[in-house]
PDB file of C-alpha atoms in Angstrom:
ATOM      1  CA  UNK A 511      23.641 -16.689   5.710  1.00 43.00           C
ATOM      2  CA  UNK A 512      19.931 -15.767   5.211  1.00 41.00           C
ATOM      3  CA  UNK A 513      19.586 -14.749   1.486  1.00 42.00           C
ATOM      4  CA  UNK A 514      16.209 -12.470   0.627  1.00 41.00           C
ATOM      5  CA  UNK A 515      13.646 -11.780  -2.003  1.00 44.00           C
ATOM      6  CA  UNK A 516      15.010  -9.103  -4.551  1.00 43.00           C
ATOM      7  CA  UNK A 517      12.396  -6.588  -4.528  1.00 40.00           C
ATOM      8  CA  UNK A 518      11.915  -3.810  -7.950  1.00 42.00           C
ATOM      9  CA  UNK A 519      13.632  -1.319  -5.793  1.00 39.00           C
ATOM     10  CA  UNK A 520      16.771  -3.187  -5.430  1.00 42.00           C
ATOM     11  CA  UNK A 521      17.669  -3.492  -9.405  1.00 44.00           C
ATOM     12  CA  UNK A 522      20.956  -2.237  -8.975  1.00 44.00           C
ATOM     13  CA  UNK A 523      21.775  -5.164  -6.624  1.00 41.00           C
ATOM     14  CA  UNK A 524      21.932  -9.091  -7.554  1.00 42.00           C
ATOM     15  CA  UNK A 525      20.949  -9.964  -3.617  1.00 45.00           C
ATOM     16  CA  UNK A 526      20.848  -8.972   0.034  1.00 48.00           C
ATOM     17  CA  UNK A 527      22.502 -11.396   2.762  1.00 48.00           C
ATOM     18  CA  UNK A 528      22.694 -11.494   6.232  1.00 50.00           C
ATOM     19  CA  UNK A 529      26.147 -12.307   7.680  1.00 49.00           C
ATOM     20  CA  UNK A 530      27.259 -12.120  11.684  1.00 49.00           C
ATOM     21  CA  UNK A 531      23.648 -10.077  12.044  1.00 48.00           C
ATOM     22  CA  UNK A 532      25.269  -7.341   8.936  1.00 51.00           C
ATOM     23  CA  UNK A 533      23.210  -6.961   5.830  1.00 50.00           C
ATOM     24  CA  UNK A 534      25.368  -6.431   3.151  1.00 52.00           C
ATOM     25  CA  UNK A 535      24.176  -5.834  -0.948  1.00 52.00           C
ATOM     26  CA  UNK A 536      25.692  -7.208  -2.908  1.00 50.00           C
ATOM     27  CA  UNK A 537      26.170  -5.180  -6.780  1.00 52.00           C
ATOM     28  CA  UNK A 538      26.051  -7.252 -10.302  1.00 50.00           C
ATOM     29  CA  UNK A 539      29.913  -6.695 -10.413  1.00 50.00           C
ATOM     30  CA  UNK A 540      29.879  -9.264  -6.919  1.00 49.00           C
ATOM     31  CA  UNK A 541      31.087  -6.516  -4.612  1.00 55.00           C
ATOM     32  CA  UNK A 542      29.124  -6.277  -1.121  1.00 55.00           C
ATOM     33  CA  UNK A 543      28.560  -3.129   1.068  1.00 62.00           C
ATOM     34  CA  UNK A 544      27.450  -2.948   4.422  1.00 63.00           C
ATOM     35  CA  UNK A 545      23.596  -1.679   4.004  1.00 67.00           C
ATOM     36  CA  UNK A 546      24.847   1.047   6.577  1.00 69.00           C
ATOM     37  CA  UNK A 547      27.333   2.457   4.322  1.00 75.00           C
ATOM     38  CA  UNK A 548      24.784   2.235   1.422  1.00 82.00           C
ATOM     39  CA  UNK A 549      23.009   4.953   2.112  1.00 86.00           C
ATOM     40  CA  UNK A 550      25.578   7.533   2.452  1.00 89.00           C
ATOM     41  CA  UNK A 551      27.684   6.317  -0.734  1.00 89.00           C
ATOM     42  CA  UNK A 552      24.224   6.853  -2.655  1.00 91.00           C
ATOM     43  CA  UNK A 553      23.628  10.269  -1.062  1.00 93.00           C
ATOM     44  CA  UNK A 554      27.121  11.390  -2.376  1.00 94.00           C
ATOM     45  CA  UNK A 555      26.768  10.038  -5.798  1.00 93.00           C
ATOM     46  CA  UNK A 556      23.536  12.207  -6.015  1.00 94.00           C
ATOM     47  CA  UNK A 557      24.740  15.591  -3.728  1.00 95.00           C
ATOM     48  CA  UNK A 558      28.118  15.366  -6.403  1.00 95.00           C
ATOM     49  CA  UNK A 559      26.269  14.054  -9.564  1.00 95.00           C
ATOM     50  CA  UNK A 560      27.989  15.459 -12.636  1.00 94.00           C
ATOM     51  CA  UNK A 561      24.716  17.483 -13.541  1.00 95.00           C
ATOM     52  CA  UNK A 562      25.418  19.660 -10.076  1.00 96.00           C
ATOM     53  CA  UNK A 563      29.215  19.548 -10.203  1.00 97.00           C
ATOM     54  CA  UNK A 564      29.966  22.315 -12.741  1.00 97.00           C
ATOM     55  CA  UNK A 565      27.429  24.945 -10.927  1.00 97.00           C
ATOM     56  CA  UNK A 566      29.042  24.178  -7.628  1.00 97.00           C
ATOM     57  CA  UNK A 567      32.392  25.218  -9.829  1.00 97.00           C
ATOM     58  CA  UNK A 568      31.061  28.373 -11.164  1.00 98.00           C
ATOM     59  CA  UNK A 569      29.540  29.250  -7.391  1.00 97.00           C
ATOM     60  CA  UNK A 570      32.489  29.057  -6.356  1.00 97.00           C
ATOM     61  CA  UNK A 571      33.957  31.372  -9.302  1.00 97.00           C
ATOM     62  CA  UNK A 572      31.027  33.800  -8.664  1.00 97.00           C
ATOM     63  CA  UNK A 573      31.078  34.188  -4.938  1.00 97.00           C
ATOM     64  CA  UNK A 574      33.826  32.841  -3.436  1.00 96.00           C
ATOM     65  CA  UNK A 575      36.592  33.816  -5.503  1.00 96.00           C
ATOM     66  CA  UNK A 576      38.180  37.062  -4.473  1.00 93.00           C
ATOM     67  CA  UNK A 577      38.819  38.824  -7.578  1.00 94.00           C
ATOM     68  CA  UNK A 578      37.279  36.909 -10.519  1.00 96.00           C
ATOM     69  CA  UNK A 579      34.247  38.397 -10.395  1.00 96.00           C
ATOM     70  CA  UNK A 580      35.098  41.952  -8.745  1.00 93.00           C
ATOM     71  CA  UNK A 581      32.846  45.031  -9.996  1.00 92.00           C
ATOM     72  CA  UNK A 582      30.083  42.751 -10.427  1.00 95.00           C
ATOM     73  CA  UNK A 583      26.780  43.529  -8.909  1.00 95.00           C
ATOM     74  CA  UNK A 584      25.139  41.075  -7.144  1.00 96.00           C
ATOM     75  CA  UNK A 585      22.231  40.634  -9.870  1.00 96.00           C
ATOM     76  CA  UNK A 586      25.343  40.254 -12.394  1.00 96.00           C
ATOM     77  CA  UNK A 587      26.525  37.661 -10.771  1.00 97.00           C
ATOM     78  CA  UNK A 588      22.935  35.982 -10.187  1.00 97.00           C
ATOM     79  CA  UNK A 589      22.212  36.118 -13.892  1.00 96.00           C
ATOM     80  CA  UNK A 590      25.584  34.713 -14.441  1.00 97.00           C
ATOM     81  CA  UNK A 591      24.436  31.529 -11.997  1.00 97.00           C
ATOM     82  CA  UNK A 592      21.341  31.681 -13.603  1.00 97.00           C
ATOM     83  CA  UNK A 593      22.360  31.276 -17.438  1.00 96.00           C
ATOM     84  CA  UNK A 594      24.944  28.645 -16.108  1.00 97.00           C
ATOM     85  CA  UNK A 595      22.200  26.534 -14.622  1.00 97.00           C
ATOM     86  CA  UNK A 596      19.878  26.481 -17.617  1.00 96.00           C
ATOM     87  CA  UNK A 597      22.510  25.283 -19.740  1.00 96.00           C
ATOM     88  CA  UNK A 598      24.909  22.915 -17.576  1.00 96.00           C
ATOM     89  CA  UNK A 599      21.931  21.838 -15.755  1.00 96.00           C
ATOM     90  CA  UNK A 600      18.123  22.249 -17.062  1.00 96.00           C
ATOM     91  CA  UNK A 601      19.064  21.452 -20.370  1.00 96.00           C
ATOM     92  CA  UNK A 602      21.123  18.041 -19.727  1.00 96.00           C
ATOM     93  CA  UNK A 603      17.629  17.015 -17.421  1.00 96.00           C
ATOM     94  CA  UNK A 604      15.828  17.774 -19.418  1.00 96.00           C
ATOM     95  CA  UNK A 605      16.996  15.962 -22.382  1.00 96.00           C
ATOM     96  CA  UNK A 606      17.441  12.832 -20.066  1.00 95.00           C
ATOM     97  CA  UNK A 607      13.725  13.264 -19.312  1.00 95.00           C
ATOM     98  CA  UNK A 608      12.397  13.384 -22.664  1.00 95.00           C
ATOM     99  CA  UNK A 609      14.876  10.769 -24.012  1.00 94.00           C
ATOM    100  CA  UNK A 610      13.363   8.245 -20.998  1.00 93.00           C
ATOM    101  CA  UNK A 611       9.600   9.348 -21.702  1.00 94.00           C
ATOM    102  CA  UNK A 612      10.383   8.968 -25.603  1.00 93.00           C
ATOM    103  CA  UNK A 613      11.810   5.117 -25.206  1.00 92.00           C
ATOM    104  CA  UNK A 614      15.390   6.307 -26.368  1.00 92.00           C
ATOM    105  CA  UNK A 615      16.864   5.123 -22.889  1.00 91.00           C
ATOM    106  CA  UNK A 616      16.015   2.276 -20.752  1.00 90.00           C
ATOM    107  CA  UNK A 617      16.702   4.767 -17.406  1.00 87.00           C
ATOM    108  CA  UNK A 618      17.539   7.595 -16.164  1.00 87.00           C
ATOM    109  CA  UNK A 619      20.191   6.524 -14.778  1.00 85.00           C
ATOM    110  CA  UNK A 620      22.104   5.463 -17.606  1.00 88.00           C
ATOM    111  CA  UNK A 621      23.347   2.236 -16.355  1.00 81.00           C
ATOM    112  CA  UNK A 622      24.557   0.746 -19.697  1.00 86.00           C
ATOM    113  CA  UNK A 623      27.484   2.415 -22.307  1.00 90.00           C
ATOM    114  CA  UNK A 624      24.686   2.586 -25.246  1.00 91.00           C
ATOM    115  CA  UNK A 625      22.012   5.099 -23.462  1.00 92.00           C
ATOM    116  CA  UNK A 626      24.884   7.366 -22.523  1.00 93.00           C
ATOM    117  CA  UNK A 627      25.473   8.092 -25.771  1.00 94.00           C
ATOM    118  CA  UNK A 628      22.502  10.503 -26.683  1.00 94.00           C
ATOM    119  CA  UNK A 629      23.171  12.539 -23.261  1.00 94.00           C
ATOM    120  CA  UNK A 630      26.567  12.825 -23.983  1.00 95.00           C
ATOM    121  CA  UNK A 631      26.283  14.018 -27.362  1.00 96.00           C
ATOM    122  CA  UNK A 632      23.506  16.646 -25.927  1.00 96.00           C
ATOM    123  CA  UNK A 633      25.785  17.862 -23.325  1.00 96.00           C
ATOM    124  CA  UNK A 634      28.706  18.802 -25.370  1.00 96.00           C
ATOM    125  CA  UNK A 635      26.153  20.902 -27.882  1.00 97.00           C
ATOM    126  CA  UNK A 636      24.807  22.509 -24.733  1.00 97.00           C
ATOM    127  CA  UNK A 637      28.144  23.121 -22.741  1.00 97.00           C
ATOM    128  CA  UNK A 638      29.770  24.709 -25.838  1.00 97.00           C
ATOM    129  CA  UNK A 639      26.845  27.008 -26.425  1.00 96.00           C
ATOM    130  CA  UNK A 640      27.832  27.808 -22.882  1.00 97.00           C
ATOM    131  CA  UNK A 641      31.372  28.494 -23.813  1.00 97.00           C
ATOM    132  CA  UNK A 642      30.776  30.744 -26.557  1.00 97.00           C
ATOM    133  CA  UNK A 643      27.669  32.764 -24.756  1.00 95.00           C
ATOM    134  CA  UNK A 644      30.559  33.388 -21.800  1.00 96.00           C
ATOM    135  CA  UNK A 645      33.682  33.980 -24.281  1.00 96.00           C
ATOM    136  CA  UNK A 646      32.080  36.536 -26.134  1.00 94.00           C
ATOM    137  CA  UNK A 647      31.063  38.757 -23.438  1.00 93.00           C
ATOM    138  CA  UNK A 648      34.208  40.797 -22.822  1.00 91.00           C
ATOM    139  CA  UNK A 649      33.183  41.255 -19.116  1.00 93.00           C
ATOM    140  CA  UNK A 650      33.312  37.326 -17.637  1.00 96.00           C
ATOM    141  CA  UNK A 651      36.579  36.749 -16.744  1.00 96.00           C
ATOM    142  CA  UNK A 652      38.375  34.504 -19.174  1.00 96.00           C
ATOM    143  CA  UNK A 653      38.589  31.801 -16.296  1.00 97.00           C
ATOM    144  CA  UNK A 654      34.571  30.810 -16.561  1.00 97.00           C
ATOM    145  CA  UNK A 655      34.821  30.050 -20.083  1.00 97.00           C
ATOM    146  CA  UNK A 656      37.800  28.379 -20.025  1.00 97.00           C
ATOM    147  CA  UNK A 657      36.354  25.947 -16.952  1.00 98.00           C
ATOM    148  CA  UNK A 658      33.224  25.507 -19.416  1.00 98.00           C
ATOM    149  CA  UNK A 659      35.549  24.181 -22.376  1.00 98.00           C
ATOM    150  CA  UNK A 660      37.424  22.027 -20.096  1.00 97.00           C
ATOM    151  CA  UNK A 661      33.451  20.600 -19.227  1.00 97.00           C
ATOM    152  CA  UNK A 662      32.994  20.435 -22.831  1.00 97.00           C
ATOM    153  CA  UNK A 663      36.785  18.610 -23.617  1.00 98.00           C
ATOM    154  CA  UNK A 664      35.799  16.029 -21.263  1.00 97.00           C
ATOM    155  CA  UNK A 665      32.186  15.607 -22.169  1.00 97.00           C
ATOM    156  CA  UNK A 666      33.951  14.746 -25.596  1.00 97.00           C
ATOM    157  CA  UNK A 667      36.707  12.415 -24.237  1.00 96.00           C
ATOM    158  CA  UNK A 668      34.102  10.351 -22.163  1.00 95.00           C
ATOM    159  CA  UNK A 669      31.904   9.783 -25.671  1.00 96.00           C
ATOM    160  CA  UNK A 670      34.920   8.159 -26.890  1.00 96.00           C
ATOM    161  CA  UNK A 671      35.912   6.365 -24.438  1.00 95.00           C
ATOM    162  CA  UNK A 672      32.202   5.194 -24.016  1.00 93.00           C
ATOM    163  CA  UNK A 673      32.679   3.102 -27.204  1.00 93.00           C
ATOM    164  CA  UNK A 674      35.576   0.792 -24.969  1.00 93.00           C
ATOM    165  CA  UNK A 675      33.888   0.973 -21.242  1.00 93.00           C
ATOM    166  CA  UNK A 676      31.232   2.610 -19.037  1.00 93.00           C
ATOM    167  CA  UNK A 677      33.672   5.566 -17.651  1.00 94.00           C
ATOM    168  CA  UNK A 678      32.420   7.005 -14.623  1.00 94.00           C
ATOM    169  CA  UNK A 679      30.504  10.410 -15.656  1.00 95.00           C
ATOM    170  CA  UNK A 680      31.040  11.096 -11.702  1.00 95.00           C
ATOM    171  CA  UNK A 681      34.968  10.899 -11.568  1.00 96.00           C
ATOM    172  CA  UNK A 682      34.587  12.663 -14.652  1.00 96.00           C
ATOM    173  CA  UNK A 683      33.173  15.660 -13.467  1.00 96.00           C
ATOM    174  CA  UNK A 684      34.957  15.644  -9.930  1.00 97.00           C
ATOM    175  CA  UNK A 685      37.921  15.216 -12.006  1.00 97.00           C
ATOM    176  CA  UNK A 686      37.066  18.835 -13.507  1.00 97.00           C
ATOM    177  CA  UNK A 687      36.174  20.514 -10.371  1.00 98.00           C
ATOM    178  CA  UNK A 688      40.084  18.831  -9.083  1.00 98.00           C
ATOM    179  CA  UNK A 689      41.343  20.265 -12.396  1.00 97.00           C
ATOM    180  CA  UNK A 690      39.578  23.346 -12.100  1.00 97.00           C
ATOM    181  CA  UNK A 691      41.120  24.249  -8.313  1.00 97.00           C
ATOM    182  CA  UNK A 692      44.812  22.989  -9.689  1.00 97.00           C
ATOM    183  CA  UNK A 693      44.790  25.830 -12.761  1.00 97.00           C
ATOM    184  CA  UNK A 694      43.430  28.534  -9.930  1.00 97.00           C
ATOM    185  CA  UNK A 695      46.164  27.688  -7.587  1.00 95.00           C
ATOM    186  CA  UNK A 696      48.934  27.433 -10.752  1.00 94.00           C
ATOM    187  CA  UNK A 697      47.286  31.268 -11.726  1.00 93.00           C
ATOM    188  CA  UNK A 698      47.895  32.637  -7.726  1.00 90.00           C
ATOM    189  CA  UNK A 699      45.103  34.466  -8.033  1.00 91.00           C
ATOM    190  CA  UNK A 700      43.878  33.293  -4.438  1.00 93.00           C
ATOM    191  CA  UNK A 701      45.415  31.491  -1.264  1.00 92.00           C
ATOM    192  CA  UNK A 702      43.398  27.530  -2.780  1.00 94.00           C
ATOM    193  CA  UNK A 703      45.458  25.304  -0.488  1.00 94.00           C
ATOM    194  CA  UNK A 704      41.966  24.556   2.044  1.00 95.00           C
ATOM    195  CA  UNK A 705      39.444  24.332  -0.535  1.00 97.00           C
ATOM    196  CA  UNK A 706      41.786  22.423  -2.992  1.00 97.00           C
ATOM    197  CA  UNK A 707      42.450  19.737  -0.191  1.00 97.00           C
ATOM    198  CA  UNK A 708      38.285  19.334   0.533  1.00 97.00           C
ATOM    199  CA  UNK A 709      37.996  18.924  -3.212  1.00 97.00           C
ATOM    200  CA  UNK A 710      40.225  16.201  -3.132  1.00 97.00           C
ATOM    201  CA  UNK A 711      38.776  14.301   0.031  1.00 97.00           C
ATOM    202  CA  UNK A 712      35.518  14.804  -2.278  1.00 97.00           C
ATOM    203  CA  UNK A 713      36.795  13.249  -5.020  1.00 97.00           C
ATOM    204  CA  UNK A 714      38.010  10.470  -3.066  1.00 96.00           C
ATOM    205  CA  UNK A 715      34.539   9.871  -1.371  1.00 96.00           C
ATOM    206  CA  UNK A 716      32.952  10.193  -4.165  1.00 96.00           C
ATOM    207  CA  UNK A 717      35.492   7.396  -6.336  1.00 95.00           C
ATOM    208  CA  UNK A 718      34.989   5.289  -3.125  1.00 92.00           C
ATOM    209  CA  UNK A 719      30.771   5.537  -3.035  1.00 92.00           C
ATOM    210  CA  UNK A 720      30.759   4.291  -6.790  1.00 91.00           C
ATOM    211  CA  UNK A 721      32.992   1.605  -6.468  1.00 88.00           C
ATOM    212  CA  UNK A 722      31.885   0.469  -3.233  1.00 85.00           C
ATOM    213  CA  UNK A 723      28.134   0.533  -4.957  1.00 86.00           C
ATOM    214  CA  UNK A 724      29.690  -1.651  -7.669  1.00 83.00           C
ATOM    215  CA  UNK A 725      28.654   1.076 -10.680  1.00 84.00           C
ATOM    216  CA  UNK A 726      32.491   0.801 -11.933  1.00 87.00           C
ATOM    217  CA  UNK A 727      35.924  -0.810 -12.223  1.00 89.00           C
ATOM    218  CA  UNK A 728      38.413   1.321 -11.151  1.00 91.00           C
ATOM    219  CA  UNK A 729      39.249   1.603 -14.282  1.00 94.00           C
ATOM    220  CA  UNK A 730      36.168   3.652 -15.332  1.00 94.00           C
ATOM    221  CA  UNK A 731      36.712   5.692 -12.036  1.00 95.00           C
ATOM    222  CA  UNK A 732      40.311   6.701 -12.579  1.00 95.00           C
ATOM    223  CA  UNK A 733      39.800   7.605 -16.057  1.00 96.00           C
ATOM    224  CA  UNK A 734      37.249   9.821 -15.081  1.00 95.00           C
ATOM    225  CA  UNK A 735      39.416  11.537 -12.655  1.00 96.00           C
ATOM    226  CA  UNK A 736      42.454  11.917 -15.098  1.00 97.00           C
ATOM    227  CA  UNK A 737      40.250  12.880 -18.597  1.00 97.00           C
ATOM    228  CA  UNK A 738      38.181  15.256 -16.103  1.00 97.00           C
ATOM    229  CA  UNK A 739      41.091  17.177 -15.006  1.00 98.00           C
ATOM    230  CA  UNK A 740      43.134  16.996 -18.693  1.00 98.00           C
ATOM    231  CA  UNK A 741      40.071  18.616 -20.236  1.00 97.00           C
ATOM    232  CA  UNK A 742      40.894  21.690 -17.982  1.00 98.00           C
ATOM    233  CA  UNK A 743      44.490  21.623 -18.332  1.00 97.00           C
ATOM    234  CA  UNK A 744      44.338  21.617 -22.012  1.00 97.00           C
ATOM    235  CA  UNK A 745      41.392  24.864 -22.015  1.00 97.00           C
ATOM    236  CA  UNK A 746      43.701  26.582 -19.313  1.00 97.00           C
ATOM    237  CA  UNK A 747      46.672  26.760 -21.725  1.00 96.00           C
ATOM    238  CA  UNK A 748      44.668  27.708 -24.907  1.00 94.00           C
ATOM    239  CA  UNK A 749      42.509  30.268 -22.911  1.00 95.00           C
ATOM    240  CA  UNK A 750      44.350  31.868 -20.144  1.00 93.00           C
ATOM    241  CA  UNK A 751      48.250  30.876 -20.965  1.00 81.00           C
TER     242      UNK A 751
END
């Protein structure tokens, strides 16, 4: 085995070999990848990071849906994606962006358990301001802020569990969009069976890309998925039961 120089660019990774003509990179946690699969396990930690995840969800809610959002015009439901993505998504990157530029964080990326801790603690302020601009609008149906608490539960759950290990902040919010689909197909308010069964081969691809790129134990991945999907069990029953 030929064993290269670690370049800046390749600080997730301890070292790149060479076996049988295969490069393979190798994570801090000693787990290798084939560079070939690198690139699309990074491209679906970034197409599902758990900054886009909840405005895919409330897409979905919005246009997709058949009766959630019935009556609405389509600038209603625009504004409605619109308000959602300044507070589930500007917001949390923009927080991220000053904590980075401000020397609160080491990256971006929030590698380590200690500079999640300000972003997490941001999030849940602005996901229930979310909550409570949706629930107190008669009109939204009672689903969207129900899915938002559920965001918020879990936001909460993963601070906590933050203090014992590095959960994965992906599983967690693929774990929401999972839970999410499960309450809609428990409600029969639409025929979920196709779109519930993608969601899980996401989820699944998605666990799979951060293990395989050594950013968690499955540990941290499977407690994402099951504290992602509790948080909207638990809003479901106090909201919509």
């Amino acid at each position: 085995a030929v064993k290269y120089a670690r370049s800046p660019a390749q600080e997730n990774y301890l070292s790149v070999m060479e076996t049988n003509g295969t490069l393979y990179h190798y994570s801090p946690n000693g787990s290798a990848i084939p560079q070939v699969l690198k690139w699309p396990a990074l491209l679906l930690s970034y197409l599902f990071h758990p900054v886009f995840v909840p405005l895919y969800c409330i897409a979905f809610l919005v246009y997709v849906h058949p009766s959630y959002f019935t009556g609405f015009s389509e600038k209603e439901k625009f504004y409605t994606l619109l308000i959602s993505a300044v507070n589930l998504l500007f917001f949390p990157l923009l927080t991220v962006g000053l904590l980075k530029a401000l020397g609160f964080i080491s990256s971006v990326f929030m590698r380590s358990k200690k500079d999640r801790i300000i972003p997490f603690i941001a999030c849940s302020i602005f996901f229930f301001w979310a909550y409570l601009v949706f629930r107190n609008q008669a009109n939204y149906p009672l689903i969207l802020p129900s899915f938002i608490f559920g965001i918020f539960l879990s936001v909460n759950a993963g601070l906590i569990a933050n203090i014992y290990f590095k959960i994965s902040m992906h599983t967690l919010g693929m774990g929401g969009w999972l839970g999410l689909f499960l309450v809609i197909a428990f409600s029969q308010t639409m025929f979920i069976t196709g779109f519930l069964c993608i969601v899980i081969l996401l989820c699944g691809l998605v666990g799979t890309s951060r293990m395989a790129l050594g950013s968690h134990s499955q540990k941290e991945i499977y407690s994402g998925f099951i504290w992602g999907m509790i948080g909207q069990f638990i809003a479901a029953l106090f909201l919509l039961a």
